Coordinates of C-alpha atoms and ligand atoms in Angstrom, one line a residue:
M1 CA -14.0 -44.0 21.8
E2 CA -17.0 -46.2 21.0
K3 CA -19.2 -43.0 21.0
S4 CA -17.0 -41.1 18.5
V5 CA -16.9 -44.2 16.0
K6 CA -20.9 -44.4 16.7
Q7 CA -21.0 -40.6 15.9
I8 CA -19.2 -41.2 12.5
I9 CA -21.2 -44.0 11.5
A10 CA -24.4 -42.0 12.3
K11 CA -22.7 -38.7 10.4
Y12 CA -23.2 -41.2 7.2
N13 CA -26.6 -42.4 8.0
T14 CA -25.2 -45.8 8.8
N15 CA -25.0 -46.3 5.2
Q16 CA -23.0 -49.3 3.9
T17 CA -22.1 -47.5 0.8
R18 CA -20.3 -45.0 2.7
L19 CA -18.0 -47.5 4.4
M20 CA -15.0 -45.8 3.1
D21 CA -16.0 -42.5 4.8
I22 CA -16.4 -44.5 7.9
L23 CA -13.3 -46.0 7.7
I24 CA -11.2 -43.1 6.8
D25 CA -12.9 -40.8 9.5
T26 CA -12.5 -43.5 12.0
Q27 CA -8.7 -44.1 11.1
E28 CA -8.1 -40.3 11.4
L29 CA -9.7 -40.6 14.9
Q30 CA -7.4 -43.1 16.6
G31 CA -4.4 -43.4 13.8
F32 CA -5.9 -46.8 12.9
I33 CA -9.0 -48.9 12.6
G34 CA -8.7 -51.3 15.8
K35 CA -10.8 -54.6 16.7
E36 CA -13.6 -52.5 18.6
A37 CA -14.0 -50.1 15.8
V38 CA -14.1 -53.0 13.4
S39 CA -16.8 -54.7 15.4
D40 CA -18.9 -51.4 16.0
I41 CA -18.8 -50.7 12.5
A42 CA -19.6 -54.2 11.3
D43 CA -22.7 -54.4 13.6
A44 CA -23.9 -51.0 12.8
L45 CA -23.7 -51.5 9.1
N46 CA -24.9 -55.4 9.5
M47 CA -21.8 -56.7 7.9
S48 CA -19.3 -59.1 9.0
Q49 CA -16.1 -58.3 10.5
A50 CA -14.4 -59.9 7.8
D51 CA -16.2 -57.9 5.1
I52 CA -14.8 -54.9 7.1
E53 CA -11.3 -55.9 7.5
Q54 CA -10.9 -57.0 3.8
T55 CA -11.7 -53.4 2.8
I56 CA -9.3 -52.0 5.3
T57 CA -6.4 -54.3 4.3
F58 CA -7.1 -53.3 0.7
Y59 CA -6.2 -49.7 1.2
H60 CA -2.4 -48.4 1.9
F61 CA -3.7 -45.7 4.1
L62 CA -6.1 -48.1 6.4
S63 CA -4.6 -50.2 8.9
T64 CA -5.7 -52.4 11.7
E65 CA -2.7 -51.8 13.5
P66 CA -1.6 -48.4 15.1
R67 CA 0.3 -46.2 12.7
G68 CA 1.9 -43.7 15.4
K69 CA 0.5 -40.4 16.3
F70 CA 2.9 -39.1 13.4
A71 CA 2.4 -41.5 10.4
I72 CA 5.1 -40.4 8.0
Y73 CA 4.6 -41.9 4.5
L74 CA 7.7 -41.0 2.3
N75 CA 7.4 -41.3 -1.4
D76 CA 9.8 -43.9 -3.0
S77 CA 8.9 -43.4 -6.6
A78 CA 11.8 -43.5 -9.3
V79 CA 11.6 -39.6 -9.5
A80 CA 11.9 -39.2 -5.6
I81 CA 14.8 -41.6 -5.6
M82 CA 16.6 -39.4 -8.2
Y83 CA 15.9 -36.4 -6.2
G84 CA 17.7 -37.8 -3.1
Q85 CA 14.8 -39.7 -1.3
R86 CA 17.4 -42.1 0.0
A87 CA 19.2 -39.4 2.0
I88 CA 16.0 -38.6 3.4
K89 CA 15.0 -42.1 4.3
E90 CA 18.3 -42.7 5.9
T91 CA 17.7 -39.5 8.0
F92 CA 14.2 -40.4 9.1
E93 CA 15.5 -43.9 10.2
K94 CA 18.7 -42.6 12.0
E95 CA 16.6 -39.5 13.9
V96 CA 13.6 -41.7 14.8
G97 CA 15.4 -44.9 15.6
I98 CA 13.4 -47.3 13.4
K99 CA 13.3 -48.7 10.2
F100 CA 10.6 -47.9 7.6
G101 CA 7.6 -50.3 8.2
Q102 CA 7.9 -49.8 12.0
V103 CA 6.5 -47.5 14.6
T104 CA 8.2 -46.3 17.8
N105 CA 7.6 -47.9 21.2
D106 CA 6.0 -44.9 22.5
G107 CA 3.8 -44.7 19.6
L108 CA 4.8 -41.4 18.5
I109 CA 6.0 -41.8 15.0
G110 CA 5.5 -44.5 12.5
L111 CA 7.7 -44.7 9.0
F112 CA 6.2 -46.1 6.0
N113 CA 7.1 -46.3 2.0
T114 CA 4.2 -45.1 -0.4
A115 CA 4.0 -44.9 -4.0
C116 CA 4.2 -41.7 -5.9
I117 CA 2.2 -39.0 -4.2
G118 CA 1.6 -36.6 -7.0
M119 CA 4.7 -34.2 -6.0
N120 CA 7.3 -35.3 -8.5
D121 CA 8.1 -31.7 -9.3
Q122 CA 9.0 -31.2 -5.9
E123 CA 10.5 -34.2 -4.4
P124 CA 11.6 -35.7 -1.9
A125 CA 8.2 -35.3 -0.5
A126 CA 6.2 -37.1 2.4
I127 CA 2.8 -37.3 3.6
I128 CA 2.5 -36.7 7.6
N129 CA -1.0 -37.0 8.8
N130 CA -2.7 -36.0 5.5
R131 CA -0.5 -32.9 5.2
V132 CA 2.3 -32.9 2.5
F133 CA 5.6 -32.0 3.4
T134 CA 7.9 -31.3 -0.1
K135 CA 11.3 -30.6 -0.9
L136 CA 12.7 -32.4 2.2
T137 CA 16.3 -32.1 3.0
P138 CA 18.3 -34.1 5.8
Y139 CA 18.2 -30.8 7.9
R140 CA 14.3 -30.3 7.4
V141 CA 13.9 -33.9 8.3
R142 CA 16.0 -33.4 11.6
E143 CA 13.6 -30.4 12.3
I144 CA 10.6 -32.1 11.9
V145 CA 11.4 -35.1 14.2
R146 CA 12.6 -32.6 16.8
Y147 CA 9.3 -30.8 16.6
M148 CA 7.4 -33.8 16.8
R149 CA 9.4 -35.0 20.0
E150 CA 8.6 -31.3 21.5
G151 CA 4.9 -32.0 21.3
K152 CA 4.1 -29.8 18.4
N153 CA 0.8 -30.5 16.8
M154 CA 0.3 -30.6 12.8
D155 CA -0.6 -26.8 12.5
E156 CA 2.6 -26.0 14.2
L157 CA 4.6 -28.3 12.5
I158 CA 3.6 -26.9 9.1
N159 CA 3.8 -23.5 10.5
E160 CA 7.3 -24.1 11.3
S161 CA 8.4 -25.8 8.0
Y162 CA 6.1 -23.9 5.5
G163 CA 4.8 -20.9 7.2
D164 CA 0.9 -20.2 7.6
G165 CA -0.7 -23.7 8.5
K166 CA -4.4 -22.2 8.9
N167 CA -5.7 -20.3 6.0
H168 CA -6.5 -22.7 3.2
L169 CA -5.2 -21.5 0.1
P170 CA -1.9 -19.9 1.5
S171 CA -1.3 -22.9 3.1
L172 CA -1.9 -25.1 0.4
K173 CA 0.4 -23.2 -1.8
S174 CA 3.1 -22.9 0.8
M175 CA 3.2 -26.5 1.4
V176 CA 2.9 -27.5 -2.3
S177 CA 3.9 -25.3 -5.5
S178 CA 1.6 -25.4 -8.3
N179 CA 4.8 -24.7 -10.8
I180 CA 2.7 -23.8 -13.8
R181 CA 4.9 -23.1 -16.4
R182 CA 2.9 -22.6 -19.5
K183 CA -0.9 -21.9 -19.7
G184 CA -3.5 -22.6 -22.4
M185 CA -7.4 -22.5 -22.5
I186 CA -7.5 -24.5 -19.2
L187 CA -5.0 -22.8 -17.2
S188 CA -5.3 -19.3 -18.5
D189 CA -6.5 -16.6 -16.6
S190 CA -9.7 -15.7 -19.0
Y191 CA -12.1 -18.1 -17.3
I192 CA -14.8 -16.2 -15.6
Y193 CA -16.3 -18.4 -12.9
G194 CA -20.0 -19.2 -13.5
S195 CA -20.1 -17.7 -16.8
V196 CA -21.3 -20.8 -18.5
T197 CA -23.8 -21.8 -16.1
K198 CA -25.4 -18.5 -15.6
N199 CA -25.0 -17.0 -19.2
I200 CA -25.1 -19.9 -21.4
L201 CA -27.0 -22.8 -20.0
P202 CA -30.5 -21.0 -19.7
G203 CA -30.5 -20.6 -23.4
I204 CA -29.2 -24.1 -24.4
S205 CA -30.6 -27.7 -24.3
P206 CA -29.1 -30.7 -22.7
E207 CA -28.8 -32.1 -26.1
A208 CA -27.4 -29.0 -27.6
V209 CA -24.7 -29.2 -25.2
I210 CA -23.9 -32.9 -26.0
A211 CA -24.0 -31.7 -29.7
E212 CA -21.4 -29.1 -29.2
I213 CA -19.0 -31.5 -27.4
K214 CA -19.4 -34.1 -30.0
H215 CA -18.6 -31.3 -32.6
S216 CA -15.4 -30.4 -30.6
N217 CA -14.0 -33.8 -31.2
M218 CA -12.9 -33.9 -27.4
R219 CA -11.6 -37.2 -26.2
G220 CA -11.4 -38.0 -22.5
R221 CA -8.0 -36.7 -20.9
G222 CA -7.4 -39.6 -18.7
G223 CA -5.9 -41.7 -21.3
A224 CA -8.2 -44.1 -23.0
G225 CA -9.3 -41.3 -25.2
F226 CA -12.9 -42.2 -25.6
P227 CA -15.2 -39.3 -27.2
T228 CA -16.4 -37.5 -24.3
G229 CA -19.7 -36.3 -26.3
L230 CA -20.5 -39.9 -27.3
K231 CA -20.1 -40.9 -23.4
W232 CA -22.4 -38.3 -22.3
E233 CA -25.2 -39.0 -24.9
F234 CA -25.1 -42.8 -24.0
C235 CA -25.6 -41.9 -20.6
R236 CA -28.3 -39.4 -21.2
R237 CA -30.1 -42.1 -23.0
A238 CA -29.6 -44.8 -20.4
K239 CA -32.7 -45.6 -18.1
G240 CA -32.3 -45.3 -14.4
D241 CA -33.8 -43.9 -11.4
K242 CA -31.0 -41.7 -10.9
H243 CA -27.9 -40.3 -13.2
Y244 CA -24.5 -39.7 -11.7
V245 CA -21.3 -37.5 -12.6
I246 CA -18.3 -38.9 -11.2
C247 CA -14.8 -36.9 -11.5
N248 CA -12.1 -39.3 -11.5
A249 CA -9.3 -37.4 -9.3
D250 CA -7.3 -40.4 -8.5
E251 CA -4.2 -39.7 -10.5
G252 CA -2.1 -42.4 -9.4
E253 CA 0.1 -43.0 -12.5
P254 CA 3.6 -42.1 -11.2
G255 CA 4.8 -38.8 -12.6
T256 CA 1.5 -37.3 -12.9
F257 CA 0.5 -34.3 -10.9
K258 CA -1.4 -31.9 -13.1
D259 CA -5.1 -32.8 -11.6
R260 CA -3.6 -31.7 -8.3
V261 CA -2.5 -28.3 -9.9
I262 CA -5.8 -27.8 -11.9
L263 CA -7.8 -28.5 -8.7
T264 CA -5.7 -25.9 -6.7
E265 CA -5.7 -23.3 -9.3
K266 CA -9.1 -23.7 -10.9
P267 CA -11.2 -25.9 -8.9
E268 CA -14.6 -23.7 -9.8
L269 CA -13.9 -24.8 -13.5
V270 CA -13.8 -28.5 -12.7
F271 CA -16.9 -28.3 -10.4
E272 CA -18.7 -25.9 -13.0
G273 CA -17.7 -28.9 -15.6
M274 CA -19.2 -31.5 -13.6
A275 CA -22.6 -29.3 -13.1
L276 CA -22.3 -29.0 -16.8
A277 CA -22.2 -32.5 -17.4
G278 CA -25.0 -33.1 -14.9
Y279 CA -27.2 -30.7 -17.1
A280 CA -26.2 -32.7 -20.3
I281 CA -27.0 -36.1 -19.0
G282 CA -30.1 -35.3 -16.8
G283 CA -27.6 -35.9 -13.5
D284 CA -28.7 -35.9 -9.9
E285 CA -25.3 -35.8 -7.9
G286 CA -21.4 -35.4 -8.9
I287 CA -18.9 -36.9 -6.8
L288 CA -15.4 -35.8 -7.0
Y289 CA -13.3 -39.1 -6.1
L290 CA -9.9 -37.6 -4.9
R291 CA -6.9 -39.5 -4.1
Y292 CA -6.0 -39.7 -0.4
E293 CA -2.8 -38.3 -1.1
Y294 CA -4.7 -35.0 -1.8
R295 CA -6.6 -35.3 1.4
Y296 CA -4.7 -31.9 2.4
M297 CA -7.1 -30.2 -0.2
K298 CA -10.1 -31.2 1.7
E299 CA -11.1 -28.0 3.4
Y300 CA -10.0 -25.7 0.6
L301 CA -12.3 -27.5 -1.9
E302 CA -15.2 -28.0 0.6
D303 CA -14.9 -24.0 1.0
V304 CA -15.0 -23.6 -3.1
L305 CA -18.1 -25.8 -3.0
A306 CA -19.7 -23.9 0.0
V307 CA -19.2 -20.6 -2.3
M308 CA -20.6 -22.2 -5.4
R309 CA -23.7 -23.1 -3.4
K310 CA -24.2 -19.9 -2.3
N311 CA -23.9 -18.3 -5.8
N312 CA -26.4 -20.9 -7.3
V313 CA -23.9 -22.4 -9.6
L314 CA -24.6 -25.5 -7.6
G315 CA -27.7 -26.6 -5.6
E316 CA -31.4 -26.2 -6.6
N317 CA -32.9 -24.8 -9.9
I318 CA -29.4 -23.6 -10.8
A319 CA -29.2 -20.1 -12.8
G320 CA -32.9 -20.2 -12.6
I321 CA -33.3 -23.3 -14.6
E322 CA -36.6 -25.0 -13.4
G323 CA -35.4 -28.6 -12.4
F324 CA -31.8 -28.2 -12.8
T325 CA -30.8 -29.4 -9.3
F326 CA -27.3 -30.7 -8.9
D327 CA -24.7 -30.8 -6.0
I328 CA -21.2 -32.2 -5.7
R329 CA -19.8 -34.1 -2.7
I330 CA -16.1 -34.9 -2.3
Q331 CA -15.4 -38.9 -1.6
F332 CA -11.6 -39.7 -0.7
G333 CA -9.9 -42.8 -1.8
A334 CA -7.5 -44.5 0.7
G335 CA -4.5 -45.5 -1.2
A336 CA -4.8 -47.9 -4.4
Y337 CA -3.7 -47.2 -7.9
V338 CA -6.0 -49.6 -9.3
C339 CA -9.0 -47.2 -8.2
G340 CA -8.1 -44.9 -11.2
E341 CA -9.7 -47.8 -13.2
E342 CA -13.3 -46.7 -13.5
S343 CA -15.1 -49.6 -12.4
A344 CA -12.6 -50.3 -9.4
L345 CA -13.4 -46.8 -8.6
L346 CA -17.1 -47.2 -8.5
E347 CA -16.5 -50.3 -6.1
S348 CA -14.4 -48.1 -3.9
L349 CA -17.2 -45.3 -4.1
E350 CA -19.6 -48.0 -3.1
G351 CA -17.3 -48.9 0.1
K352 CA -15.7 -51.8 -1.2
R353 CA -12.4 -53.2 -2.1
G354 CA -11.4 -51.4 -5.2
E355 CA -11.4 -54.5 -7.6
P356 CA -12.3 -53.9 -11.1
R357 CA -15.5 -55.2 -12.6
D358 CA -16.1 -57.2 -15.6
K359 CA -17.4 -55.0 -18.5
P360 CA -19.9 -54.7 -20.0
P361 CA -22.1 -53.5 -18.7
F362 CA -20.3 -50.3 -19.0
P363 CA -20.8 -47.2 -16.4
V364 CA -22.8 -45.3 -18.5
E365 CA -25.6 -47.8 -18.2
K366 CA -24.7 -49.4 -14.9
G367 CA -22.3 -47.4 -13.1
Y368 CA -22.6 -46.3 -9.3
L369 CA -25.1 -47.9 -7.4
N370 CA -26.3 -49.8 -10.5
Q371 CA -27.2 -46.3 -12.1
P372 CA -26.2 -44.8 -15.4
T373 CA -23.0 -43.0 -14.6
I374 CA -20.4 -40.8 -16.5
I375 CA -17.0 -40.9 -15.2
N376 CA -14.5 -38.4 -16.7
N377 CA -11.2 -36.9 -15.5
V378 CA -10.5 -33.6 -13.9
E379 CA -9.0 -32.1 -17.1
T380 CA -11.9 -33.4 -19.1
F381 CA -14.3 -31.5 -17.0
A382 CA -12.5 -28.3 -16.9
T383 CA -12.2 -28.7 -20.9
A384 CA -15.9 -29.1 -21.6
V385 CA -16.6 -25.7 -19.9
R386 CA -14.1 -23.9 -22.1
I387 CA -15.8 -25.7 -25.2
I388 CA -19.3 -24.6 -24.2
E389 CA -18.1 -21.1 -23.4
N390 CA -16.3 -20.7 -26.8
G391 CA -17.9 -23.3 -29.1
G392 CA -17.0 -26.7 -30.6
E393 CA -15.8 -25.4 -33.7
W394 CA -13.6 -22.8 -32.0
F395 CA -12.0 -26.0 -29.8
T396 CA -11.2 -27.8 -33.1
Q397 CA -8.7 -25.0 -34.2
F398 CA -6.1 -26.4 -31.3
G399 CA -4.4 -29.5 -31.6
T400 CA -4.5 -32.1 -34.4
E401 CA -7.5 -33.7 -36.2
D402 CA -7.8 -36.9 -34.1
S403 CA -6.6 -35.0 -30.9
T404 CA -8.2 -31.8 -30.6
G405 CA -7.5 -29.1 -28.0
T406 CA -4.9 -28.9 -25.5
K407 CA -3.2 -31.3 -23.1
I408 CA -1.6 -30.5 -19.8
L409 CA 1.4 -32.1 -18.9
S410 CA 3.1 -33.1 -15.8
I411 CA 6.8 -33.0 -16.5
S412 CA 9.6 -34.0 -14.0
G413 CA 12.7 -35.7 -13.8
D414 CA 15.9 -34.3 -15.3
C415 CA 15.1 -31.1 -16.6
M416 CA 15.6 -27.5 -15.2
F417 CA 11.9 -26.4 -15.0
P418 CA 9.9 -29.3 -13.7
G419 CA 6.1 -28.5 -13.4
V420 CA 2.9 -28.4 -15.4
Y421 CA 2.6 -27.3 -19.1
E422 CA -0.3 -26.9 -21.0
V423 CA 0.5 -27.6 -24.9
N424 CA -1.8 -28.0 -27.9
W425 CA -1.8 -31.6 -29.0
G426 CA 0.5 -32.6 -31.6
F427 CA 3.4 -31.1 -29.7
N428 CA 6.7 -32.5 -30.6
V429 CA 9.0 -34.4 -27.7
E430 CA 12.1 -32.7 -29.1
D431 CA 10.4 -29.1 -28.4
M432 CA 9.4 -30.3 -25.3
L433 CA 12.6 -31.1 -23.8
D434 CA 14.0 -27.8 -25.1
M435 CA 11.1 -26.2 -23.3
V436 CA 11.8 -27.6 -19.9
G437 CA 15.5 -27.2 -20.2
A438 CA 16.5 -31.0 -20.5
Y439 CA 19.7 -31.9 -21.7
N440 CA 21.9 -35.0 -22.6
V441 CA 18.6 -36.7 -22.4
Q442 CA 18.8 -40.4 -22.6
A443 CA 15.1 -41.2 -22.4
V444 CA 11.5 -40.2 -21.9
Q445 CA 9.0 -42.2 -20.0
V446 CA 5.7 -41.0 -21.8
G447 CA 2.3 -41.9 -20.0
G448 CA 4.0 -43.0 -16.7
P449 CA 5.2 -46.6 -15.9
S450 CA 2.1 -48.0 -18.0
G451 CA 3.1 -46.0 -20.9
T452 CA 6.2 -46.0 -23.2
L453 CA 10.2 -45.7 -22.7
I454 CA 11.5 -43.9 -25.7
G455 CA 14.9 -42.8 -26.4
P456 CA 16.4 -40.0 -28.7
D457 CA 15.7 -41.6 -32.1
E458 CA 11.9 -41.2 -31.2
F459 CA 12.1 -37.8 -29.9
H460 CA 10.7 -36.3 -33.3
R461 CA 7.3 -38.3 -32.4
T462 CA 4.3 -36.2 -31.3
L463 CA 1.9 -36.3 -28.5
G464 CA -1.6 -37.5 -29.7
Y465 CA -3.7 -40.3 -29.8
S466 CA -2.6 -41.5 -33.1
D467 CA 1.2 -41.2 -32.2
L468 CA 2.2 -40.9 -28.3
S469 CA -0.7 -41.2 -26.4
T470 CA -0.4 -39.8 -22.8
G471 CA -2.5 -39.3 -19.8
G472 CA 0.0 -36.4 -18.9
S473 CA 3.1 -37.9 -17.0
M474 CA 6.4 -37.3 -19.1
I475 CA 9.5 -38.1 -17.1
I476 CA 12.9 -37.2 -18.3
F477 CA 16.1 -39.4 -17.5
N478 CA 19.5 -38.2 -18.6
K479 CA 22.5 -40.1 -19.9
Q480 CA 24.0 -40.7 -16.2
R481 CA 20.9 -42.4 -15.0
D482 CA 20.9 -46.2 -14.8
L483 CA 17.4 -46.8 -16.6
L484 CA 17.2 -50.7 -15.9
R485 CA 18.3 -50.6 -12.1
D486 CA 16.9 -47.0 -11.1
V487 CA 13.8 -47.0 -13.3
V488 CA 12.5 -50.1 -14.9
L489 CA 12.9 -52.0 -11.4
N490 CA 11.6 -49.3 -9.6
F491 CA 8.3 -49.2 -11.8
M492 CA 7.8 -53.0 -11.7
E493 CA 7.8 -52.9 -8.1
F494 CA 5.2 -50.5 -8.2
F495 CA 2.9 -52.7 -10.3
I496 CA 3.7 -55.6 -8.0
D497 CA 2.5 -53.8 -4.8
E498 CA -0.5 -52.4 -7.0
S499 CA -2.0 -55.5 -8.1
C500 CA -5.5 -56.1 -6.6
G501 CA -4.8 -59.8 -7.0
S502 CA -7.6 -61.0 -8.5
C503 CA -6.4 -62.3 -11.9
S504 CA -3.4 -65.0 -11.6
T505 CA -1.7 -63.1 -14.6
C506 CA -1.4 -59.9 -12.9
R507 CA -0.8 -61.3 -9.5
N508 CA 1.9 -63.4 -10.4
M509 CA 3.6 -62.4 -13.6
P510 CA 5.0 -58.9 -12.9
E511 CA 6.9 -60.6 -10.0
V512 CA 8.2 -63.3 -12.1
M513 CA 9.5 -60.8 -14.8
K514 CA 10.8 -58.6 -12.1
N515 CA 12.8 -61.7 -10.8
K516 CA 14.2 -62.3 -14.3
L517 CA 15.2 -58.9 -14.5
V518 CA 17.1 -58.9 -11.1
R519 CA 18.8 -61.9 -12.2
I520 CA 20.0 -60.1 -15.4
L521 CA 21.2 -57.1 -13.5
N522 CA 23.2 -59.4 -11.1
G523 CA 25.1 -60.7 -14.1
N524 CA 23.4 -64.0 -14.3
G525 CA 21.1 -63.4 -17.4
V526 CA 21.3 -65.4 -20.7
K527 CA 20.2 -64.5 -24.1
S528 CA 16.9 -66.6 -23.9
D529 CA 15.9 -64.7 -20.7
L530 CA 15.0 -61.7 -23.3
T531 CA 12.9 -63.8 -25.3
D532 CA 11.2 -65.1 -22.0
L533 CA 10.6 -61.7 -20.7
K534 CA 9.0 -60.7 -24.3
A535 CA 6.6 -63.8 -24.2
W536 CA 5.6 -63.2 -20.6
G537 CA 4.4 -59.7 -21.3
K538 CA 2.1 -61.0 -23.7
V539 CA 0.6 -63.3 -21.0
L540 CA -0.3 -60.3 -19.0
L541 CA -2.6 -59.1 -21.8
A542 CA -4.9 -61.4 -20.6
S543 CA -5.6 -59.7 -17.5
R544 CA -9.0 -58.2 -16.6
C545 CA -7.9 -54.6 -16.4
G546 CA -5.4 -52.1 -17.5
L547 CA -3.3 -52.3 -14.7
G548 CA -2.4 -55.7 -15.4
Q549 CA -2.2 -55.3 -19.1
T550 CA 0.4 -52.8 -18.8
A551 CA 2.2 -54.1 -16.0
G552 CA 4.9 -55.5 -17.8
N553 CA 5.2 -52.5 -20.1
P554 CA 8.4 -51.0 -18.2
I555 CA 10.4 -54.4 -19.1
I556 CA 8.7 -54.5 -22.5
S557 CA 9.0 -51.1 -23.6
S558 CA 12.5 -50.8 -22.2
L559 CA 13.7 -54.1 -24.0
K560 CA 12.1 -52.9 -27.2
N561 CA 13.9 -49.4 -27.2
F562 CA 16.9 -50.2 -25.1
R563 CA 18.1 -53.5 -26.0
P564 CA 21.6 -53.0 -25.7
L565 CA 21.3 -52.1 -21.9
Y566 CA 20.0 -55.5 -21.4
E567 CA 22.5 -57.3 -23.8
E568 CA 25.5 -55.8 -22.4
L569 CA 24.3 -57.4 -19.0
L570 CA 24.2 -60.9 -20.2
Q571 CA 26.5 -63.8 -20.1
K572 CA 27.9 -64.1 -23.5
E573 CA 29.0 -67.7 -23.4
K574 CA 25.5 -69.0 -22.7
E575 CA 22.5 -69.0 -24.9
F576 CA 19.9 -70.7 -22.9
D577 CA 18.2 -70.1 -19.3
Q578 CA 19.6 -73.0 -16.9
G579 CA 19.3 -71.6 -13.5
F580 CA 15.7 -69.6 -13.6
D581 CA 13.4 -71.5 -11.4
L582 CA 10.1 -70.6 -12.8
E583 CA 8.0 -72.5 -10.4
A584 CA 9.7 -71.3 -7.4
S585 CA 9.3 -67.5 -8.8
V586 CA 5.6 -68.1 -9.3
Q587 CA 5.3 -69.4 -5.6
Q588 CA 7.4 -66.4 -4.3
S589 CA 5.2 -63.8 -6.3
C590 CA 2.1 -65.4 -4.4
R591 CA 3.7 -64.6 -1.1
Y592 CA 4.7 -60.9 -2.2
V593 CA 1.5 -59.7 -3.7
K594 CA 0.3 -57.2 -1.1
R595 CA -3.4 -57.1 -1.7
I596 CA -4.7 -60.4 -0.8
P597 CA -7.2 -61.7 -3.2
K598 CA -10.7 -61.7 -2.0
F599 CA -11.2 -65.6 -2.6
H600 CA -8.0 -66.2 -0.2
L601 CA -9.4 -63.7 2.4
H602 CA -12.6 -65.8 2.7
E603 CA -10.8 -69.3 3.0
Ligands
LIG701 FE1 -6.6 -56.7 -10.5 FE2 -4.3 -56.9 -11.8 FE3 -6.7 -58.2 -12.5 FE4 -6.6 -55.5 -12.6 S1 -5.4 -57.0 -13.9 S2 -8.4 -56.9 -11.8 S3 -5.3 -54.8 -10.8 S4 -5.2 -58.5 -10.7

């Protein structure tokens, strides 16, 4: 075992900044990262064991304790529960004979909960040893557990459940459906791989590429909406030894799965977009930061990169352009929603806990390894290729004035056709509901839990940066759903689990707000509780990053748009809060935060 860990360390050139790769490979080798492995890694990298352990404990999918020969991670997001996750959970517990959070005595099976795994269109779903099992039923669960006990390996398990487990693309698609329901410029079949790199780049300067992207008015598709051309220009101008292009494929917002589909169906488009950005900024290296939940794509994407290298769409002197040398590697996260925040992602890329950095400096000046870096998401890179292929002016005919182009939506929840839809910006929510076959709709969660929960009186609104901004997650709830109990509470628990713990606001306030919500749900709420919730939501705005700043949104947004749901649960005769112990709630919240703040680890 020691030899294998040493081989892993050597594979990554004993490089501290590749600690994430070393830990992930070690975890996959033995199912956990034990004391000996921690000690070996610490010695080799000249780090303390505490430093290694604090990184391991930050990420959901890394563990210092055995997780079982088969580690089963069942998605516990709100939509999974809507689609029958509780029955699946009960069946797993009954068949395996343990509770979630435990491992069988013989070490064969471990059961764990996990946040949204990007499969909301085919729930209930679970990850077992990095392979995804979708549309689970109690019958299928019984089969899976039986196969495990019969000694079958993962390929056999996949074959039994989904067909071919060896051939990468068919296997990928048999396990996970792409569910593309509407195509636009990104998902259309008109893209010819390599055409921009080989036919256009040799005749256009890097500055002209940036000018064309600026002319298109494209804004980043990740949610913040920063103008892409401007970001590329800032980075090109910034001085550094190297320039980096990072693709943020850490789509962790519950309800979003469109990056999974783009990477499955159009990986060349994304990689070509990264190379294009590399050309524009004078970039040396690209890194696809892919969420661990999509580890099952690894071999498939590596194959795609190999073919692109072979065809000189990546590599040295690409398309015969002297000095245009650019390659891409894939770096996996290990399960942490906060790593979708760009500076947390950079920390993770450098082998550390994914704790957001203070800004400025911004990544375009000091990003990966302190060098100028652009970070865009999967959809942004794909869109950039279509812009250079067809021109910035062509692009502006799609969408609206302030939100040009198309947007790919991940639509799930109570509708007949969950899946991925590419629409022009400016699309109206009412039309969207008709398009996906959603009836009797009570609410739509726009932009995931960190976004907005809207009711029918707002369905006339349109998708765009000046109205309803969204990174792509759209979750529909019909009138039978208990919004507060089944949705808002679940979303609050998600933020509590995902806080990195650095800021006291984000570490404590979501738990305190959740406790107040539970008190209301239990029939013990009074009118002043609603005033408190609103005020406490504002406290969260002082948090360092977007996670904390939006962590109160599930309550704040539902309180604003669905206030009667709260009011009908209140005790009518009491006006003011008499029983809520704020101090105890704060104390309790300190115990509940799963990611122990770094300074506590060092105490
Ligand atoms: Fe961490 Fe939350 Fe602060 Fe962001 S807001 S840095 S997630 S504690």
